[in-house]
CSV table of C-alpha atoms and ligand atoms in Angstrom, one decimal:
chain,number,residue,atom,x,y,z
A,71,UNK,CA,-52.7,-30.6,15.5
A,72,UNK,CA,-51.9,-28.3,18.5
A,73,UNK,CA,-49.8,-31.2,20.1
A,74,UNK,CA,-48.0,-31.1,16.5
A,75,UNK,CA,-47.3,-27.8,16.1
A,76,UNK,CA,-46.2,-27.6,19.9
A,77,UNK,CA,-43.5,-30.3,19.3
A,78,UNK,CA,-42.3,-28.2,16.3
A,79,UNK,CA,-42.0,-25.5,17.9
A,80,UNK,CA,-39.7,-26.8,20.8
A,81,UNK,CA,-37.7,-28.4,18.9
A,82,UNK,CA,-36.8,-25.3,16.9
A,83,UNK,CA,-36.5,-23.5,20.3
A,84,UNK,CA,-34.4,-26.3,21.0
A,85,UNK,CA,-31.8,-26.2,18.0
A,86,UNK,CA,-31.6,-22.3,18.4
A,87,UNK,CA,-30.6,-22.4,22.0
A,88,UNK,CA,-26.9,-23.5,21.4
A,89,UNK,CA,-26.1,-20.7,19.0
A,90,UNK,CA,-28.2,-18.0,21.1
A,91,UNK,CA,-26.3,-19.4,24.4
A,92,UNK,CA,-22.9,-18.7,22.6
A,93,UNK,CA,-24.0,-15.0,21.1
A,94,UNK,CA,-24.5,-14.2,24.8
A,95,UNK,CA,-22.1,-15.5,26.0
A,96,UNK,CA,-19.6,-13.8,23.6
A,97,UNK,CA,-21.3,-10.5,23.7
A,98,UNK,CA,-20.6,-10.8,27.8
A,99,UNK,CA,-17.0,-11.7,27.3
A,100,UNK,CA,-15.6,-10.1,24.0
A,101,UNK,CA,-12.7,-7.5,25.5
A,102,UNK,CA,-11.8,-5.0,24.8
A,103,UNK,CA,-15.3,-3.5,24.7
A,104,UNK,CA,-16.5,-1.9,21.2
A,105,UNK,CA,-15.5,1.8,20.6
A,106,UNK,CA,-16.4,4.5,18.1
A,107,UNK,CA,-13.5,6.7,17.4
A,108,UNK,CA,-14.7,10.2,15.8
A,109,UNK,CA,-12.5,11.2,13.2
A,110,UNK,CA,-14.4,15.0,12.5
A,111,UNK,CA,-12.5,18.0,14.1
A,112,UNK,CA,-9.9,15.8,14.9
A,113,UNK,CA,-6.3,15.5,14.1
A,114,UNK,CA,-5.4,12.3,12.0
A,115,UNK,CA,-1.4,12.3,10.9
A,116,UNK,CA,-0.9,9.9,8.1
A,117,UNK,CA,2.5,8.4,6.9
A,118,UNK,CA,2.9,7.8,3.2
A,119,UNK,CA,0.1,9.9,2.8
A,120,UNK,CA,1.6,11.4,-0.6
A,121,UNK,CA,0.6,8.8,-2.6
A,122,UNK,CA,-1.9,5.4,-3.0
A,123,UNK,CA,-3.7,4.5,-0.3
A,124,UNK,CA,-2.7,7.1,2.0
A,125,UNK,CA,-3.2,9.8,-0.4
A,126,UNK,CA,-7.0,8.6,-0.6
A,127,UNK,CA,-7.2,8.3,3.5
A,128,UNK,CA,-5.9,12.1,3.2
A,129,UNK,CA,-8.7,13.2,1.4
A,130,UNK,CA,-11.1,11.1,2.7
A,131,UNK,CA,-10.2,12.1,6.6
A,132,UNK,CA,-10.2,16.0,5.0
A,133,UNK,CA,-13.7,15.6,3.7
A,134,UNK,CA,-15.0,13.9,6.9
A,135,UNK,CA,-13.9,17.2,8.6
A,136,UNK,CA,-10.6,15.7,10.1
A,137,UNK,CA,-7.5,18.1,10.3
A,138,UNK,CA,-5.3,16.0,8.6
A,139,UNK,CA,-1.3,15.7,8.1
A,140,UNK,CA,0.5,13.7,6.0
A,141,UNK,CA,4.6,12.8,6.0
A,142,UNK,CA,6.4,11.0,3.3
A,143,UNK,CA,10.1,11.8,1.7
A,144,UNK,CA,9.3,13.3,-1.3
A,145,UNK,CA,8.4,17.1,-0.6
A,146,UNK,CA,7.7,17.9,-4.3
A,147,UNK,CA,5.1,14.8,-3.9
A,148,UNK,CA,3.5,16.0,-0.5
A,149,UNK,CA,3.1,19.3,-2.6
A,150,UNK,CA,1.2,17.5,-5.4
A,151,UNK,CA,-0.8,16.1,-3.0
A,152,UNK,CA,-1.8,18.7,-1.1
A,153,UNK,CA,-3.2,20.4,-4.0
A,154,UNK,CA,-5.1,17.5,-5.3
A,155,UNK,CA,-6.5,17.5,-2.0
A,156,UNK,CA,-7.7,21.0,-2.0
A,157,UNK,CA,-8.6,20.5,-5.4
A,158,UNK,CA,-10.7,17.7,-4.2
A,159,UNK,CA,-12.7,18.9,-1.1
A,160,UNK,CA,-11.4,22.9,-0.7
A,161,UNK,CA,-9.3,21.7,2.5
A,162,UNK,CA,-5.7,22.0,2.9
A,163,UNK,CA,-4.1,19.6,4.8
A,164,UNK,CA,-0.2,20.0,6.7
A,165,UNK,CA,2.7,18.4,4.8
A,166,UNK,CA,6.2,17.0,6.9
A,167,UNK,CA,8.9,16.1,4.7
A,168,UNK,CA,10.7,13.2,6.7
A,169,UNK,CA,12.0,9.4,6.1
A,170,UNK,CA,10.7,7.3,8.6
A,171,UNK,CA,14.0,5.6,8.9
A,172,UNK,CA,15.3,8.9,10.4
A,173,UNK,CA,13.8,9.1,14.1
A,174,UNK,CA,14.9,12.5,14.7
A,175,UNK,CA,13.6,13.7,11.5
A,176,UNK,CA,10.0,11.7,12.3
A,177,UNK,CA,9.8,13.2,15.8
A,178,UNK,CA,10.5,16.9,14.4
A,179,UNK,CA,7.7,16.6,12.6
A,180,UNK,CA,5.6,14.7,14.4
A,181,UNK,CA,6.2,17.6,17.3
A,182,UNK,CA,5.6,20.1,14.9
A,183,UNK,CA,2.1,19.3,13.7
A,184,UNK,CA,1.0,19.0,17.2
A,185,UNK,CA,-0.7,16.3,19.2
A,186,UNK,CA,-2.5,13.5,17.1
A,187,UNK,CA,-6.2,11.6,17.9
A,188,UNK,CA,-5.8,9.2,14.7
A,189,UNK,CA,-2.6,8.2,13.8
A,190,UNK,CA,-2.4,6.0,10.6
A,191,UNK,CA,1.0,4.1,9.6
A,192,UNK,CA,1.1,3.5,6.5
A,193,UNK,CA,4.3,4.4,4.6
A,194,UNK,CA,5.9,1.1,3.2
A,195,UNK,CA,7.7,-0.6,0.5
A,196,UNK,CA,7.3,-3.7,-2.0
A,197,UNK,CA,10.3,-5.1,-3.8
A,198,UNK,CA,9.1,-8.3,-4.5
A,199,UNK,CA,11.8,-11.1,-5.5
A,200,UNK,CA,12.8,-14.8,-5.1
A,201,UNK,CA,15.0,-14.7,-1.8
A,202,UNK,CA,17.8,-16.1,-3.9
A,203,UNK,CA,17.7,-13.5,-6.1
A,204,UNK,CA,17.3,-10.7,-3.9
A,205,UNK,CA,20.1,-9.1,-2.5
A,206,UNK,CA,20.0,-7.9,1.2
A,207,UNK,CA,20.1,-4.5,1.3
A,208,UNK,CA,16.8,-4.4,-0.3
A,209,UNK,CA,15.9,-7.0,2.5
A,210,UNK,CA,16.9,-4.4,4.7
A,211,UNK,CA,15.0,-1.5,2.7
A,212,UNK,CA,11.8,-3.4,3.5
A,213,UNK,CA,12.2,-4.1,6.6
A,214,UNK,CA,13.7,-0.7,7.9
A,215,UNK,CA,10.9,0.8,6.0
A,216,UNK,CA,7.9,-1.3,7.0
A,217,UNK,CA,8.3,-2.1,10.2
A,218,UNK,CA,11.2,0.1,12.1
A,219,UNK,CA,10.1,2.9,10.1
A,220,UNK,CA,6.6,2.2,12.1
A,221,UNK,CA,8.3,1.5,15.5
A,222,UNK,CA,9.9,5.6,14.6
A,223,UNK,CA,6.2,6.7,14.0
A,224,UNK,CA,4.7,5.0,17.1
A,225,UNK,CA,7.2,5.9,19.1
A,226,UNK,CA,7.4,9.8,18.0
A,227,UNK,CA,3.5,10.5,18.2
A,228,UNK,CA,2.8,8.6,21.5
A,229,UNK,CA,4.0,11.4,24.4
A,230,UNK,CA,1.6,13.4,22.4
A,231,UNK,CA,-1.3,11.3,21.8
A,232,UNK,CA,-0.8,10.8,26.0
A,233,UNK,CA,-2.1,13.8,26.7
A,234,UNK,CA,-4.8,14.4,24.9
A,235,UNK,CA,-6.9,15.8,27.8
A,236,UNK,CA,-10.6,14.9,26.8
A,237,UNK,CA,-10.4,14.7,23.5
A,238,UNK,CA,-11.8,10.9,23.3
A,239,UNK,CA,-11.0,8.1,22.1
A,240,UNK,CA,-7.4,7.6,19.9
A,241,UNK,CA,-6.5,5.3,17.4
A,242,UNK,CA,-3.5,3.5,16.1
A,243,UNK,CA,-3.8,1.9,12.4
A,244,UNK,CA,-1.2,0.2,10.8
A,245,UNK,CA,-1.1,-0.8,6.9
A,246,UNK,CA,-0.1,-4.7,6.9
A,247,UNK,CA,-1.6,-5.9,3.8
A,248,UNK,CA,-3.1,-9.7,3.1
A,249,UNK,CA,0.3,-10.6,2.5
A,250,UNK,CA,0.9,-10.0,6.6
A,251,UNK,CA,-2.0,-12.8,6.7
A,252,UNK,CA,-0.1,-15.3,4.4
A,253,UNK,CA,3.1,-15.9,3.0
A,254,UNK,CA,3.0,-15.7,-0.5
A,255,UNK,CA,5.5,-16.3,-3.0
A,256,UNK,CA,7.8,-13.6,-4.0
A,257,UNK,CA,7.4,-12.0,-0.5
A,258,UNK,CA,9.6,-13.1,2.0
A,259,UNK,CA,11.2,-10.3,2.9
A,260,UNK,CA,7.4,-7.9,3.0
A,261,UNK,CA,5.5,-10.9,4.1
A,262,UNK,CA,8.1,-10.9,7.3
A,263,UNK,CA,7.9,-6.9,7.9
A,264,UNK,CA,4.2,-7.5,7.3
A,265,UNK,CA,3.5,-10.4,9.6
A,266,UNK,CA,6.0,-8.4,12.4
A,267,UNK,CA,3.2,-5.5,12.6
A,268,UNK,CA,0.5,-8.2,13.8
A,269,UNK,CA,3.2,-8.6,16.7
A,270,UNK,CA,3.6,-5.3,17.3
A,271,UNK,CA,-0.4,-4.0,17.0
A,272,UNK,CA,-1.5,-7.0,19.5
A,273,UNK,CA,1.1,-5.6,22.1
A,274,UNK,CA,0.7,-2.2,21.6
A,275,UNK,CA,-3.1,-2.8,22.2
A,276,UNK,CA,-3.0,-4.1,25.5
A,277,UNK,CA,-0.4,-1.6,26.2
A,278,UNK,CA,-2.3,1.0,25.3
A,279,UNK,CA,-6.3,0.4,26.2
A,280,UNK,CA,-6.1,1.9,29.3
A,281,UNK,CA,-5.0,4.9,27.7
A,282,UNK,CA,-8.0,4.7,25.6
A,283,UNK,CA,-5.7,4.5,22.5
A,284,UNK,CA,-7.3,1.5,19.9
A,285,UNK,CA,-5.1,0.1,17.8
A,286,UNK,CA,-6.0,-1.4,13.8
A,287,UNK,CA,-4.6,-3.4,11.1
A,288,UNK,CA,-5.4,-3.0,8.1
A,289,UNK,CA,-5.0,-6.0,6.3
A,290,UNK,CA,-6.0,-5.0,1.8
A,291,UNK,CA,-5.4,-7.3,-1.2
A,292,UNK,CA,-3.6,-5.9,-4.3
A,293,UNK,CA,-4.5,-2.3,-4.8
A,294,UNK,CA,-4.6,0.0,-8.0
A,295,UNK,CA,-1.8,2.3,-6.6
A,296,UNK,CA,1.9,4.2,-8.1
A,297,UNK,CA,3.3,1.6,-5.7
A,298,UNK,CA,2.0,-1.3,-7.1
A,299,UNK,CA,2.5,-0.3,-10.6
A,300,UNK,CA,6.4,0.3,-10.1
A,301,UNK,CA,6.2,-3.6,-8.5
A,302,UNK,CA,4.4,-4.9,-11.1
A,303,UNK,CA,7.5,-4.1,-13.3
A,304,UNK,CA,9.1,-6.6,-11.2
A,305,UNK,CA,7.3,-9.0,-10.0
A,306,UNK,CA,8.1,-12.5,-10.3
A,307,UNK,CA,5.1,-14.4,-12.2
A,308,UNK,CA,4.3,-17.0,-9.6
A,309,UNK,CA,3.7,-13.7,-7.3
A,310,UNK,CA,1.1,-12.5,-9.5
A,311,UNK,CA,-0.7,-15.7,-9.9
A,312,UNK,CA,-0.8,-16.2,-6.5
A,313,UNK,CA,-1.8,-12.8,-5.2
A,314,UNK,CA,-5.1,-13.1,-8.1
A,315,UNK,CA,-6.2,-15.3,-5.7
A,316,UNK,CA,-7.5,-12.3,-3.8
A,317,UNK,CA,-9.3,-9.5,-6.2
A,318,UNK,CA,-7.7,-6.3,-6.7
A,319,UNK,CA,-9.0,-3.0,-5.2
A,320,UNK,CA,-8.9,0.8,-6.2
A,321,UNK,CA,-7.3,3.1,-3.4
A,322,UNK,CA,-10.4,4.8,-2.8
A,323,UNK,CA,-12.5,1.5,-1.5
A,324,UNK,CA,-9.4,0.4,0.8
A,325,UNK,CA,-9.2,3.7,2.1
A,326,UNK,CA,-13.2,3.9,2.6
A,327,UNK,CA,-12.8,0.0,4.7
A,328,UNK,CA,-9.9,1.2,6.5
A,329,UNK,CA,-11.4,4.9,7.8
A,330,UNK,CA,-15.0,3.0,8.7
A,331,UNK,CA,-13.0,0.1,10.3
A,332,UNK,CA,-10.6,2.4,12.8
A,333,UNK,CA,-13.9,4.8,13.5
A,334,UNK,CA,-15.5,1.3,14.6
A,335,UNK,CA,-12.6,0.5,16.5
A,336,UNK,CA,-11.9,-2.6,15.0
A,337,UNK,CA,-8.7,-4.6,15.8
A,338,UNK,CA,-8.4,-6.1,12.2
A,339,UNK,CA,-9.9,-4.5,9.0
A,340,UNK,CA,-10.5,-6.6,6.0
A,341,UNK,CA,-11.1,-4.9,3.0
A,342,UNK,CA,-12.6,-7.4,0.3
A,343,UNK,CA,-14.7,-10.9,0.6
A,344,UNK,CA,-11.2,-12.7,0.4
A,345,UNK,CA,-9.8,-10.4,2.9
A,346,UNK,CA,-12.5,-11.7,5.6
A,347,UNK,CA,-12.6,-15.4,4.8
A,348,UNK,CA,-8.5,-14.8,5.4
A,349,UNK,CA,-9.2,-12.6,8.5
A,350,UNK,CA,-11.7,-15.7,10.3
A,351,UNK,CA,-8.8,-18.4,9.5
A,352,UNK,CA,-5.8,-16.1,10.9
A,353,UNK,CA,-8.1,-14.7,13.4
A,354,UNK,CA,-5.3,-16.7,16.3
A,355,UNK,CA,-5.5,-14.5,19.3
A,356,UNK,CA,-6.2,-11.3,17.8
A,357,UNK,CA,-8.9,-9.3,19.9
A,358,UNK,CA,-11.9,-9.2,18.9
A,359,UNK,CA,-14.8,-6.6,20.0
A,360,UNK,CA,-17.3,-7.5,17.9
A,361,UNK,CA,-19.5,-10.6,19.2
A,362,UNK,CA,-21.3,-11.0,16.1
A,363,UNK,CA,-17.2,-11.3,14.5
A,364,UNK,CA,-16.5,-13.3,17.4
A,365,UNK,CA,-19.7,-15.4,17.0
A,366,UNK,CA,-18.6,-15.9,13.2
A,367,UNK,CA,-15.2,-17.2,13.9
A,368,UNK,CA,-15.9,-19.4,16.2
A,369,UNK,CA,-18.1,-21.2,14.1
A,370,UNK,CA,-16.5,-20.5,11.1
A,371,UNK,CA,-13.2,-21.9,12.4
A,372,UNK,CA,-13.3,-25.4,11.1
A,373,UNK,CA,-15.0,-25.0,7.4
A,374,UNK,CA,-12.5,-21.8,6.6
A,375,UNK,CA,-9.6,-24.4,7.8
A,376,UNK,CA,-10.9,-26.4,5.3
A,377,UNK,CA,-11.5,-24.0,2.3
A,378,UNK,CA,-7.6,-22.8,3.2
A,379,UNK,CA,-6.4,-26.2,2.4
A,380,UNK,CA,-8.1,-26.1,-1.2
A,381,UNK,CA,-6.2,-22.8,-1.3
A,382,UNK,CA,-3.2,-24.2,-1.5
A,383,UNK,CA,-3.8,-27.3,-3.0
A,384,UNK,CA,-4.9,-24.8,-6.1
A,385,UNK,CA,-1.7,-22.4,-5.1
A,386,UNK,CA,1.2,-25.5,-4.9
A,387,UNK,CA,-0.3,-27.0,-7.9
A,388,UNK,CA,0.3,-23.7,-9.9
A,389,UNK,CA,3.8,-24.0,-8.8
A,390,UNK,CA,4.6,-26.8,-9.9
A,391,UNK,CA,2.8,-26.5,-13.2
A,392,UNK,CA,5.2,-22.9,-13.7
A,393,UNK,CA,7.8,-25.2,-12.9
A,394,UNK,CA,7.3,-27.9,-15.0
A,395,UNK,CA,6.5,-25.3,-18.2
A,396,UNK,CA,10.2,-23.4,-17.3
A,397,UNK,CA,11.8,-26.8,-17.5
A,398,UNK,CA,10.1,-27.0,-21.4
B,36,LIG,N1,-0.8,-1.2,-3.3
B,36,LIG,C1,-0.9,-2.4,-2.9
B,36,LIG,O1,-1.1,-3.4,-3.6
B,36,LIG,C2,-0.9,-2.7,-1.4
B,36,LIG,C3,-0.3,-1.9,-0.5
B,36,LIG,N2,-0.3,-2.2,0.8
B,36,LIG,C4,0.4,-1.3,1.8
B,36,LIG,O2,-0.2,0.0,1.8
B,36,LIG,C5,0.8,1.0,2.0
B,36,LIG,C6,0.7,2.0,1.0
B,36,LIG,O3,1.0,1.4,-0.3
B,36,LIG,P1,0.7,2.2,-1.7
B,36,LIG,O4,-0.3,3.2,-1.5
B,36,LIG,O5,0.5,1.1,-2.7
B,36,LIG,O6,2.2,2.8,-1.9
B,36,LIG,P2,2.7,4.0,-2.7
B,36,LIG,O7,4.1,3.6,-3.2
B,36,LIG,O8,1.8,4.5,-3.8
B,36,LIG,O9,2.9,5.1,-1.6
B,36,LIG,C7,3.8,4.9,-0.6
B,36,LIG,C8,3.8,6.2,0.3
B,36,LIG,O10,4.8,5.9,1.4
B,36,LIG,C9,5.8,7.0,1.4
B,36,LIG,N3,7.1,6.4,1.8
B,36,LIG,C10,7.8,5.4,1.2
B,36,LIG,N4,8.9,5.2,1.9
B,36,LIG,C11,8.9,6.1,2.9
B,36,LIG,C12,9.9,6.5,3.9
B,36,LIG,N5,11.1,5.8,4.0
B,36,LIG,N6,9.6,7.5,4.7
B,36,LIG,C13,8.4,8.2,4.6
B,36,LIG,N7,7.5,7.9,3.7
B,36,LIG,C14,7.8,6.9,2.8
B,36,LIG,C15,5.8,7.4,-0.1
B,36,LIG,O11,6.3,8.7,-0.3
B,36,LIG,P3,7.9,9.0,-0.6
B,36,LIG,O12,8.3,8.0,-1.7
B,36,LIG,O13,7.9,10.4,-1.1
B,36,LIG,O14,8.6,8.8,0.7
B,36,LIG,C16,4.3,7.4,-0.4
B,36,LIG,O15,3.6,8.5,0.2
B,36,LIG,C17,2.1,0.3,2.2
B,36,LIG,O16,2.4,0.0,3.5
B,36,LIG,C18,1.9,-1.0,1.4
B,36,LIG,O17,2.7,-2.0,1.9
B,36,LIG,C19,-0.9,-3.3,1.3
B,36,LIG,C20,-1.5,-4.1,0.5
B,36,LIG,C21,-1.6,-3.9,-0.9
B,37,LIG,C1,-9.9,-19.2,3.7
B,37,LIG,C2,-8.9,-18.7,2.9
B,37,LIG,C3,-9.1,-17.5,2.1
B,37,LIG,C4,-8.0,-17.3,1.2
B,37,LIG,C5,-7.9,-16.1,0.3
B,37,LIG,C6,-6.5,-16.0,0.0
B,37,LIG,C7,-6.1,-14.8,-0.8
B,37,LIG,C8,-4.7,-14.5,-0.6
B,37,LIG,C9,-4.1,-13.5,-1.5
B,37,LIG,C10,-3.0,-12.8,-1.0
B,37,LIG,C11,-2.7,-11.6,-1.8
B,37,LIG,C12,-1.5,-10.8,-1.2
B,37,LIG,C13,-1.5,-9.5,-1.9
B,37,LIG,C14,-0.5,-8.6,-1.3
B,37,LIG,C15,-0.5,-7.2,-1.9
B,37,LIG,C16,0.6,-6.4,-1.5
B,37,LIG,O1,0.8,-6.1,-0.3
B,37,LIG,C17,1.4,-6.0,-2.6
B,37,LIG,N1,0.7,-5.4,-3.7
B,37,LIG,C18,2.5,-5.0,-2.1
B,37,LIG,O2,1.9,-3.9,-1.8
C-alpha cells in the first residue's frame, strides 16, 4: 500500500519536473526584468486623446491621480473633452491643439506641457477600402497619420522624458490595434501602418531600457468609438465579417487593459480573449517579462498555430462564399 502510494507519488513528481524546470528557467532568463510604472502624480501626455479610446485613457489617467494632457487637431473637440472630463472626475486636464503630421507644431506642444513620465500614442486613422479601390493619398493619410505622426510624437517628447531626474520609471505605449497582429481584409494600408509600430516599439525598447523608459503596444479588437462609427459607413463587408471574428469592446474596457498593462510594464497588451490567443501565436521575438506569459507561449506555440489555421480556413471560406453570392 505504502510501496503504491510511493510509486504514485514519484511519478507525479516526475511528470511535474519538466514544466517546473522550464518556469525556472524562464523566470531566470525572461529580459527585460518586470517593472511597475506608477501613473499617480505623474505626467501622462496622450495623443488623440479628444476622442474614443484616448478620451477614456484621459479620464481614466485623471481619476488615477495622473496630470494628464491630451493633443489632437480639433481644438473645439479637446474643449469638449476637457469638460467631460471635469464633469467626470472634477479634474482638469491640459489641451494642445496640433496635427501630428506637423513636427514643429507636435514639439511646441509637447515643450509646452512640460516633461512627460507616460507617454501614450494613440492618434490614428481608419479608412478601410479594397487596395484597388483606394486611392493613395488616403494610403498616405494612414500612413502619415499612424505611424510618422508617431515617429513626430516619439521624437518630440524624448529630450524631455531624458531627464526626468528621479522620477521613476517611463513609459512608451503605442495604439496598434489586432489588425497590427493580422492582416485582414480591407486593411492594407492600416494593417501596414499598424504592423510598422511593432517594428518601431521592439527597437525603441532596447534603445530605451537603460534609460528606464518601457515601451507597450496595445494591440484592441473593434471598439465602440466616433472613429469606428464614421468607418463603419464605409467599410467593405468582407472587413466586417472578418474583424467579428474578434468581439467588439467599449472604450472604457480597452482603455482599463491598456492603463493596467503599461503600469505593469508589459511589452504587448491584449485587450480581449481573442486578443491573447492572437498575442501567443504573433508573440515572434517580442519581449516578454512576464515568465508565467513566457511559460504560456512556449507551450502554447504549437496548439495556437493550429487553432490559427482553422482561422482562416473559416476566414478564406467566407471569401469565397461573398464571392460566389456577388457573382449571383
Ligand atoms: N475604434 C476601433 O475599433 C479601434 C481603434 N484602434 C486605434 O485606437 C486609436 C484611437 O482610435 P479611436 O478612439 O477609435 O479613434 P477616434 O477617431 O474616436 O479618435 C481619434 C483621435 O485621434 C485624433 N487625431 C486624428 N488624427 C490626428 C492628427 N493628424 N493629429 C493629431 N490628432 C489626431 C482625433 O482628434 P482630431 O480629429 O481632432 O485630430 C481623436 O482625438 C487609433 O490609433 C486606432 O487606430 C485600434 C483598434 C480598434
Ligand atoms: C489563434 C488565433 C486567434 C485568432 C483571433 C483572430 C481575431 C482577428 C480579428 C481581427 C480584428 C481586427 C479589428 C481591427 C479593428 C480596428 O483597428 C479598426 N476598427 C480600425 O480602428
Amino acid at each position: 500500500m505504502a510501496d503504491a502510494s510511493f510509486a504514485y507519488l514519484s511519478f507525479l513528481l516526475l511528470l511535474l519536473l519538466p514544466p517546473l524546470a522550464l518556469l525556472l528557467i524562464l523566470y531566470l532568463i525572461v529580459r527585460p526584468r518586470p517593472v511597475r510604472v506608477p501613473i499617480k502624480n505623474r505626467h501622462v501626455f496622450i495623443t488623440g486623446g479628444s476622442s474614443g479610446i484616448g478620451l477614456a485613457l484621459a479620464r481614466r489617467a485623471a481619476s488615477e491621480g495622473a496630470r494628464v494632457s491630451i493633443l489632437a487637431r480639433s481644438l473645439s473637440k479637446l474643449e469638449e473633452a476637457r469638460e467631460s472630463i471635469r464633469l467626470a472626475t472634477g479634474i482638469d486636464v491640459a489641451v494642445f491643439a496640433a496635427d501630428v503630421r506637423d513636427y514643429g507644431a507636435v514639439r511646441k506642444a509637447v515643450e509646452e506641457a512640460g516633461p512627460i513620465d507616460v507617454l501614450i500614442v494613440n492618434q490614428g486613422v481608419f479608412v478601410p477600402q479594397e487596395i484597388e479601390k483606394q486611392e493613395m493619398d488616403e494610403v498616405r493619410f494612414m500612413v502619415d497619420i499612424n505611424l510618422i505622426g508617431s515617429f513626430h510624437v516619439i521624437k518630440a517628447a524624448l529630450p524631455g522624458m531624458k531627464d526626468r531626474g528621479n522620477r521613476g520609471p517611463g513609459s512608451i505605449a503605442l495604439m496598434s490595434s489586432q489588425g497590427g497582429q493580422v492582416g485582414i481584409y480591407g486593411y492594407t494600408a492600416y494593417s501596414a501602418s499598424k504592423f510598422a509600430l511593432r517594428g518601431l516599439a521592439e527597437s525603441l525598447q532596447q534603445e530605451l531600457i537603460s534609460q528606464d523608459i518601457h515601451v507597450s503596444l496595445i494591440f484592441p479588437p473593434d471598439t465602440d468609438t466616433p472613429g469606428l462609427a464614421e468607418e463603419n459607413k464605409k467599410r467593405p463587408q468582407l472587413t466586417s465579417i472578418i474583424a467579428a471574428s474578434s468581439g467588439a469592446m467599449k472604450a472604457d474596457v480597452v482603455a482599463k487593459k491598456a492603463l493596467n498593462g503599461i503600469k505593469s510594464g508589459s511589452f504587448v497588451i491584449p485587450c480581449n480573449f481573442e486578443g491573447l490567443l492572437l498575442s501567443i501565436a504573433t508573440a515572434g521575438l517580442s519581449p516578454q517579462r512576464s515568465f508565467l506569459m513566457a511559460f504560456v507561449e512556449v507551450v502554447a506555440a504549437g496548439p495556437i498555430r493550429f487553432l490559427a489555421l482553422f482561422f482562416h480556413w473559416d476566414w478564406y471560406g467566407k471569401i469565397e462564399k461573398w464571392h460566389a453570392q456577388q457573382k449571383q
